[in-house]
Amino acid sequence: AESGPGERPLAPGLPVGGFTSSRQCQECHPAIYREWEADEHATAWTGENFLTYTEQYRQVECLSCHAPKPMLEVGIMKEPQVREEQRGEGVSCLSCHLKGGKAHGTLGSHSVCSGTPEPDLKTSQACFHCHSTHNLFKEYLASGQYKQGLQCQDCHMKSVERPVAVGGPARKTRSHLMHGGGHDVETLKKVLTLELAAAGAELKVTVANIGAAHGVPGEINNRVIRLEVSIFAPRADAQDPKTNADYDEVEAYEYLFRAPPRKARNIIPSTQLLPGQPKVLTFPLPPKSSKVVAKLQYKLEPFILHDNAV
């Protein structure tokens, strides 16, 4: 709990044997617990994608980030270590907040579960522990957003105003539902731009990462952005050239933006869009072509059908 100075303790007492599960946090922090339950951090160990890509946990180098020991005890900027107990909770409340048997927060409190304030939990350093593995943190440190002081939390943990714990005062804090990014259509619209320009017999398509402080698509190579370009010409028997039905597709092109697999990073080049980076692609415009349709489709998994992509 994170009540202010002088307030009564908000937790009835430390659990016998100390904190061992995120379930022990929900009595005092029900809103935060519900958000964490709905977040992918909670299913980091049990999610179908993780089971598939790790071949049922056989890719052992992936395990430490998906069920890490408490970060504050291992070291906030250190390599994560896989824990032995409660792995099914994935990246749990205790993964980020437990230290010395107490649950530490950004402010600390007078409640019995909380200890010394940990201001680093407000910074991107708290994310380094697990998200440095796939080059994400390296990309962030090279971004303009980092130079401006933007933290990971500014984009991935929405600002909310509410009591952090039952019985506490309403205050500005952050949501623990951290989907954002590729899980959120509105975020994607702020991150990517798509521009078309025709010059003679050439079509120029520019896709740019204007909003993300890391490569897009981010981090893991199963995420894909697919650019689809279709070029049309009027049908000879067209009745109304303003309708799509009166055009024939004469050319189609595709380009994929994707991070390489970690083990092949030095072999397969990345086609990610780095922060602030535009990618300019050119395609020939056939004679008589008069209509172009371009789409950017975001896929959290490459096997998602095109029609079901964002």
GROMACS .gro file of N, CA, C and O in nm, residues 229-306:
model
  312
  229VAL      N    1   0.066  -0.254  -5.120
  229VAL     CA    2   0.042  -0.151  -5.220
  229VAL      C    3  -0.027  -0.214  -5.341
  229VAL      O    4   0.024  -0.311  -5.399
  230SER      N    5  -0.141  -0.161  -5.377
  230SER     CA    6  -0.215  -0.209  -5.494
  230SER      C    7  -0.230  -0.094  -5.593
  230SER      O    8  -0.268   0.017  -5.554
  231ILE      N    9  -0.202  -0.122  -5.719
  231ILE     CA   10  -0.212  -0.020  -5.825
  231ILE      C   11  -0.321  -0.064  -5.923
  231ILE      O   12  -0.324  -0.178  -5.969
  232PHE      N   13  -0.411   0.030  -5.953
  232PHE     CA   14  -0.528   0.000  -6.034
  232PHE      C   15  -0.528   0.083  -6.162
  232PHE      O   16  -0.471   0.192  -6.168
  233ALA      N   17  -0.596   0.030  -6.263
  233ALA     CA   18  -0.621   0.103  -6.388
  233ALA      C   19  -0.770   0.090  -6.420
  233ALA      O   20  -0.833  -0.011  -6.385
  234PRO      N   21  -0.829   0.190  -6.486
  234PRO     CA   22  -0.973   0.183  -6.517
  234PRO      C   23  -1.002   0.067  -6.613
  234PRO      O   24  -0.924   0.038  -6.704
  235ARG      N   25  -1.113   0.003  -6.589
  235ARG     CA   26  -1.158  -0.101  -6.682
  235ARG      C   27  -1.207  -0.036  -6.811
  235ARG      O   28  -1.259   0.075  -6.812
  236ALA      N   29  -1.189  -0.108  -6.920
  236ALA     CA   30  -1.230  -0.054  -7.049
  236ALA      C   31  -1.380  -0.028  -7.055
  236ALA      O   32  -1.426   0.064  -7.123
  237ASP      N   33  -1.456  -0.109  -6.981
  237ASP     CA   34  -1.601  -0.094  -6.984
  237ASP      C   35  -1.654  -0.021  -6.861
  237ASP      O   36  -1.771  -0.035  -6.823
  238ALA      N   37  -1.569   0.059  -6.797
  238ALA     CA   38  -1.608   0.126  -6.674
  238ALA      C   39  -1.725   0.221  -6.698
  238ALA      O   40  -1.726   0.296  -6.797
  239GLN      N   41  -1.823   0.215  -6.609
  239GLN     CA   42  -1.938   0.304  -6.616
  239GLN      C   43  -1.916   0.430  -6.532
  239GLN      O   44  -1.955   0.539  -6.571
  240ASP      N   45  -1.853   0.410  -6.417
  240ASP     CA   46  -1.828   0.522  -6.326
  240ASP      C   47  -1.689   0.505  -6.265
  240ASP      O   48  -1.671   0.423  -6.174
  241PRO      N   49  -1.589   0.574  -6.315
  241PRO     CA   50  -1.450   0.555  -6.268
  241PRO      C   51  -1.429   0.593  -6.121
  241PRO      O   52  -1.322   0.573  -6.067
  242LYS      N   53  -1.532   0.646  -6.054
  242LYS     CA   54  -1.518   0.680  -5.912
  242LYS      C   55  -1.538   0.558  -5.822
  242LYS      O   56  -1.509   0.563  -5.703
  243THR      N   57  -1.591   0.449  -5.874
  243THR     CA   58  -1.617   0.331  -5.792
  243THR      C   59  -1.506   0.228  -5.811
  243THR      O   60  -1.450   0.214  -5.920
  244ASN      N   61  -1.475   0.156  -5.704
  244ASN     CA   62  -1.372   0.054  -5.710
  244ASN      C   63  -1.406  -0.056  -5.809
  244ASN      O   64  -1.319  -0.120  -5.866
  245ALA      N   65  -1.536  -0.081  -5.827
  245ALA     CA   66  -1.578  -0.189  -5.916
  245ALA      C   67  -1.536  -0.164  -6.060
  245ALA      O   68  -1.530  -0.258  -6.140
  246ASP      N   69  -1.505  -0.040  -6.093
  246ASP     CA   70  -1.469  -0.007  -6.231
  246ASP      C   71  -1.319   0.003  -6.250
  246ASP      O   72  -1.271   0.065  -6.346
  247TYR      N   73  -1.242  -0.057  -6.159
  247TYR     CA   74  -1.096  -0.062  -6.171
  247TYR      C   75  -1.050  -0.206  -6.166
  247TYR      O   76  -1.110  -0.292  -6.100
  248ASP      N   77  -0.943  -0.235  -6.234
  248ASP     CA   78  -0.875  -0.363  -6.225
  248ASP      C   79  -0.740  -0.343  -6.159
  248ASP      O   80  -0.668  -0.247  -6.191
  249GLU      N   81  -0.704  -0.431  -6.067
  249GLU     CA   82  -0.571  -0.426  -6.006
  249GLU      C   83  -0.469  -0.476  -6.108
  249GLU      O   84  -0.481  -0.587  -6.159
  250VAL      N   85  -0.370  -0.394  -6.137
  250VAL     CA   86  -0.271  -0.430  -6.238
  250VAL      C   87  -0.134  -0.464  -6.178
  250VAL      O   88  -0.052  -0.530  -6.242
  251GLU      N   89  -0.108  -0.416  -6.055
  251GLU     CA   90   0.017  -0.450  -5.986
  251GLU      C   91  -0.010  -0.456  -5.836
  251GLU      O   92  -0.096  -0.384  -5.784
  252ALA      N   93   0.067  -0.540  -5.767
  252ALA     CA   94   0.055  -0.550  -5.622
  252ALA      C   95   0.194  -0.573  -5.563
  252ALA      O   96   0.273  -0.652  -5.616
  253TYR      N   97   0.222  -0.502  -5.454
  253TYR     CA   98   0.353  -0.513  -5.390
  253TYR      C   99   0.334  -0.531  -5.239
  253TYR      O  100   0.232  -0.491  -5.182
  254GLU      N  101   0.436  -0.588  -5.176
  254GLU     CA  102   0.432  -0.611  -5.032
  254GLU      C  103   0.571  -0.587  -4.974
  254GLU      O  104   0.672  -0.619  -5.037
  255TYR      N  105   0.575  -0.531  -4.853
  255TYR     CA  106   0.702  -0.513  -4.783
  255TYR      C  107   0.675  -0.538  -4.635
  255TYR      O  108   0.575  -0.491  -4.580
  256LEU      N  109   0.766  -0.611  -4.569
  256LEU     CA  110   0.749  -0.645  -4.428
  256LEU      C  111   0.852  -0.572  -4.343
  256LEU      O  112   0.971  -0.572  -4.373
  257PHE      N  113   0.802  -0.509  -4.236
  257PHE     CA  114   0.888  -0.449  -4.134
  257PHE      C  115   0.891  -0.547  -4.016
  257PHE      O  116   0.786  -0.581  -3.961
  258ARG      N  117   1.014  -0.586  -3.977
  258ARG     CA  118   1.023  -0.694  -3.877
  258ARG      C  119   1.163  -0.697  -3.816
  258ARG      O  120   1.262  -0.673  -3.885
  259ALA      N  121   1.170  -0.730  -3.687
  259ALA     CA  122   1.300  -0.753  -3.623
  259ALA      C  123   1.346  -0.894  -3.654
  259ALA      O  124   1.265  -0.985  -3.665
  260PRO      N  125   1.476  -0.916  -3.669
  260PRO     CA  126   1.525  -1.052  -3.693
  260PRO      C  127   1.517  -1.136  -3.566
  260PRO      O  128   1.516  -1.081  -3.455
  261PRO      N  129   1.513  -1.268  -3.580
  261PRO     CA  130   1.519  -1.353  -3.460
  261PRO      C  131   1.648  -1.326  -3.384
  261PRO      O  132   1.751  -1.294  -3.443
  262ARG      N  133   1.642  -1.337  -3.252
  262ARG     CA  134   1.757  -1.301  -3.170
  262ARG      C  135   1.881  -1.382  -3.209
  262ARG      O  136   1.992  -1.328  -3.218
  263LYS      N  137   1.865  -1.511  -3.235
  263LYS     CA  138   1.980  -1.596  -3.266
  263LYS      C  139   2.037  -1.570  -3.405
  263LYS      O  140   2.149  -1.611  -3.434
  264ALA      N  141   1.958  -1.502  -3.490
  264ALA     CA  142   2.004  -1.474  -3.626
  264ALA      C  143   2.025  -1.325  -3.647
  264ALA      O  144   2.028  -1.277  -3.760
  265ARG      N  145   2.040  -1.250  -3.537
  265ARG     CA  146   2.048  -1.105  -3.545
  265ARG      C  147   2.166  -1.057  -3.630
  265ARG      O  148   2.160  -0.954  -3.695
  266ASN      N  149   2.275  -1.132  -3.628
  266ASN     CA  150   2.394  -1.093  -3.704
  266ASN      C  151   2.392  -1.148  -3.846
  266ASN      O  152   2.488  -1.126  -3.922
  267ILE      N  153   2.289  -1.222  -3.881
  267ILE     CA  154   2.280  -1.283  -4.013
  267ILE      C  155   2.168  -1.219  -4.095
  267ILE      O  156   2.187  -1.184  -4.212
  268ILE      N  157   2.052  -1.205  -4.033
  268ILE     CA  158   1.935  -1.149  -4.101
  268ILE      C  159   1.924  -1.001  -4.067
  268ILE      O  160   1.918  -0.964  -3.949
  269PRO      N  161   1.923  -0.913  -4.166
  269PRO     CA  162   1.913  -0.770  -4.136
  269PRO      C  163   1.775  -0.733  -4.083
  269PRO      O  164   1.674  -0.793  -4.121
  270SER      N  165   1.771  -0.635  -3.995
  270SER     CA  166   1.645  -0.586  -3.942
  270SER      C  167   1.579  -0.494  -4.043
  270SER      O  168   1.647  -0.416  -4.112
  271THR      N  169   1.448  -0.503  -4.054
  271THR     CA  170   1.372  -0.407  -4.136
  271THR      C  171   1.282  -0.321  -4.046
  271THR      O  172   1.185  -0.262  -4.093
  272GLN      N  173   1.314  -0.317  -3.917
  272GLN     CA  174   1.239  -0.232  -3.825
  272GLN      C  175   1.254  -0.084  -3.863
  272GLN      O  176   1.352  -0.043  -3.925
  273LEU      N  177   1.156  -0.006  -3.821
  273LEU     CA  178   1.166   0.140  -3.831
  273LEU      C  179   1.218   0.192  -3.698
  273LEU      O  180   1.149   0.186  -3.596
  274LEU      N  181   1.339   0.244  -3.696
  274LEU     CA  182   1.397   0.296  -3.574
  274LEU      C  183   1.336   0.433  -3.541
  274LEU      O  184   1.273   0.496  -3.628
  275PRO      N  185   1.350   0.482  -3.419
  275PRO     CA  186   1.288   0.609  -3.380
  275PRO      C  187   1.324   0.723  -3.475
  275PRO      O  188   1.441   0.748  -3.504
  276GLY      N  189   1.221   0.790  -3.527
  276GLY     CA  190   1.241   0.903  -3.616
  276GLY      C  191   1.281   0.864  -3.757
  276GLY      O  192   1.306   0.951  -3.842
  277GLN      N  193   1.288   0.735  -3.786
  277GLN     CA  194   1.341   0.690  -3.915
  277GLN      C  195   1.231   0.673  -4.019
  277GLN      O  196   1.134   0.601  -3.997
  278PRO      N  197   1.247   0.737  -4.137
  278PRO     CA  198   1.156   0.708  -4.247
  278PRO      C  199   1.214   0.598  -4.337
  278PRO      O  200   1.335   0.587  -4.352
  279LYS      N  201   1.128   0.518  -4.393
  279LYS     CA  202   1.168   0.420  -4.493
  279LYS      C  203   1.098   0.456  -4.623
  279LYS      O  204   0.975   0.464  -4.629
  280VAL      N  205   1.179   0.484  -4.728
  280VAL     CA  206   1.124   0.524  -4.857
  280VAL      C  207   1.136   0.407  -4.954
  280VAL      O  208   1.246   0.355  -4.978
  281LEU      N  209   1.024   0.367  -5.008
  281LEU     CA  210   1.019   0.257  -5.105
  281LEU      C  211   0.964   0.311  -5.237
  281LEU      O  212   0.872   0.394  -5.237
  282THR      N  213   1.019   0.266  -5.347
  282THR     CA  214   0.971   0.311  -5.478
  282THR      C  215   0.922   0.192  -5.559
  282THR      O  216   0.980   0.083  -5.554
  283PHE      N  217   0.813   0.215  -5.631
  283PHE     CA  218   0.753   0.112  -5.714
  283PHE      C  219   0.720   0.172  -5.851
  283PHE      O  220   0.682   0.290  -5.860
  284PRO      N  221   0.730   0.094  -5.959
  284PRO     CA  222   0.693   0.147  -6.091
  284PRO      C  223   0.544   0.164  -6.105
  284PRO      O  224   0.466   0.083  -6.054
  285LEU      N  225   0.505   0.270  -6.172
  285LEU     CA  226   0.365   0.294  -6.203
  285LEU      C  227   0.341   0.254  -6.348
  285LEU      O  228   0.396   0.318  -6.440
  286PRO      N  229   0.261   0.151  -6.374
  286PRO     CA  230   0.236   0.110  -6.512
  286PRO      C  231   0.161   0.218  -6.590
  286PRO      O  232   0.092   0.302  -6.531
  287PRO      N  233   0.175   0.218  -6.722
  287PRO     CA  234   0.098   0.313  -6.803
  287PRO      C  235  -0.052   0.297  -6.778
  287PRO      O  236  -0.102   0.188  -6.754
  288LYS      N  237  -0.122   0.407  -6.781
  288LYS     CA  238  -0.266   0.414  -6.764
  288LYS      C  239  -0.314   0.388  -6.621
  288LYS      O  240  -0.433   0.390  -6.595
  289SER      N  241  -0.223   0.360  -6.529
  289SER     CA  242  -0.267   0.341  -6.390
  289SER      C  243  -0.316   0.474  -6.335
  289SER      O  244  -0.260   0.579  -6.365
  290SER      N  245  -0.422   0.469  -6.257
  290SER     CA  246  -0.479   0.595  -6.210
  290SER      C  247  -0.530   0.588  -6.067
  290SER      O  248  -0.592   0.682  -6.020
  291LYS      N  249  -0.507   0.477  -5.998
  291LYS     CA  250  -0.554   0.467  -5.861
  291LYS      C  251  -0.456   0.380  -5.783
  291LYS      O  252  -0.413   0.274  -5.830
  292VAL      N  253  -0.420   0.426  -5.661
  292VAL     CA  254  -0.329   0.351  -5.576
  292VAL      C  255  -0.393   0.337  -5.437
  292VAL      O  256  -0.446   0.434  -5.383
  293VAL      N  257  -0.387   0.217  -5.382
  293VAL     CA  258  -0.433   0.193  -5.246
  293VAL      C  259  -0.317   0.133  -5.167
  293VAL      O  260  -0.258   0.034  -5.209
  294ALA      N  261  -0.282   0.197  -5.055
  294ALA     CA  262  -0.175   0.146  -4.970
  294ALA      C  263  -0.228   0.123  -4.830
  294ALA      O  264  -0.305   0.205  -4.779
  295LYS      N  265  -0.186   0.013  -4.768
  295LYS     CA  266  -0.230  -0.021  -4.634
  295LYS      C  267  -0.109  -0.059  -4.549
  295LYS      O  268  -0.015  -0.122  -4.597
  296LEU      N  269  -0.115  -0.019  -4.422
  296LEU     CA  270  -0.021  -0.070  -4.322
  296LEU      C  271  -0.100  -0.161  -4.229
  296LEU      O  272  -0.200  -0.117  -4.172
  297GLN      N  273  -0.056  -0.283  -4.215
  297GLN     CA  274  -0.124  -0.378  -4.128
  297GLN      C  275  -0.027  -0.423  -4.019
  297GLN      O  276   0.085  -0.466  -4.048
  298TYR      N  277  -0.072  -0.413  -3.894
  298TYR     CA  278   0.010  -0.455  -3.781
  298TYR      C  279  -0.038  -0.591  -3.733
  298TYR      O  280  -0.156  -0.611  -3.706
  299LYS      N  281   0.058  -0.684  -3.720
  299LYS     CA  282   0.026  -0.818  -3.673
  299LYS      C  283   0.109  -0.850  -3.550
  299LYS      O  284   0.231  -0.844  -3.553
  300LEU      N  285   0.042  -0.888  -3.443
  300LEU     CA  286   0.114  -0.936  -3.326
  300LEU      C  287   0.173  -1.074  -3.352
  300LEU      O  288   0.268  -1.116  -3.286
  301GLU      N  289   0.117  -1.145  -3.449
  301GLU     CA  290   0.168  -1.275  -3.489
  301GLU      C  291   0.163  -1.283  -3.642
  301GLU      O  292   0.064  -1.242  -3.702
  302PRO      N  293   0.268  -1.336  -3.705
  302PRO     CA  294   0.268  -1.339  -3.853
  302PRO      C  295   0.160  -1.426  -3.913
  302PRO      O  296   0.119  -1.406  -4.027
  303PHE      N  297   0.110  -1.527  -3.836
  303PHE     CA  298   0.010  -1.618  -3.893
  303PHE      C  299  -0.132  -1.565  -3.882
  303PHE      O  300  -0.226  -1.629  -3.925
  304ILE      N  301  -0.150  -1.445  -3.824
  304ILE     CA  302  -0.282  -1.384  -3.822
  304ILE      C  303  -0.324  -1.352  -3.965
  304ILE      O  304  -0.243  -1.301  -4.045
  305LEU      N  305  -0.446  -1.385  -4.002
  305LEU     CA  306  -0.493  -1.358  -4.137
  305LEU      C  307  -0.490  -1.207  -4.165
  305LEU      O  308  -0.512  -1.125  -4.075
  306HIS      N  309  -0.460  -1.173  -4.291
  306HIS     CA  310  -0.451  -1.032  -4.327
  306HIS      C  311  -0.576  -0.954  -4.287
  306HIS      O  312  -0.569  -0.841  -4.238
   0.00000   0.00000   0.00000
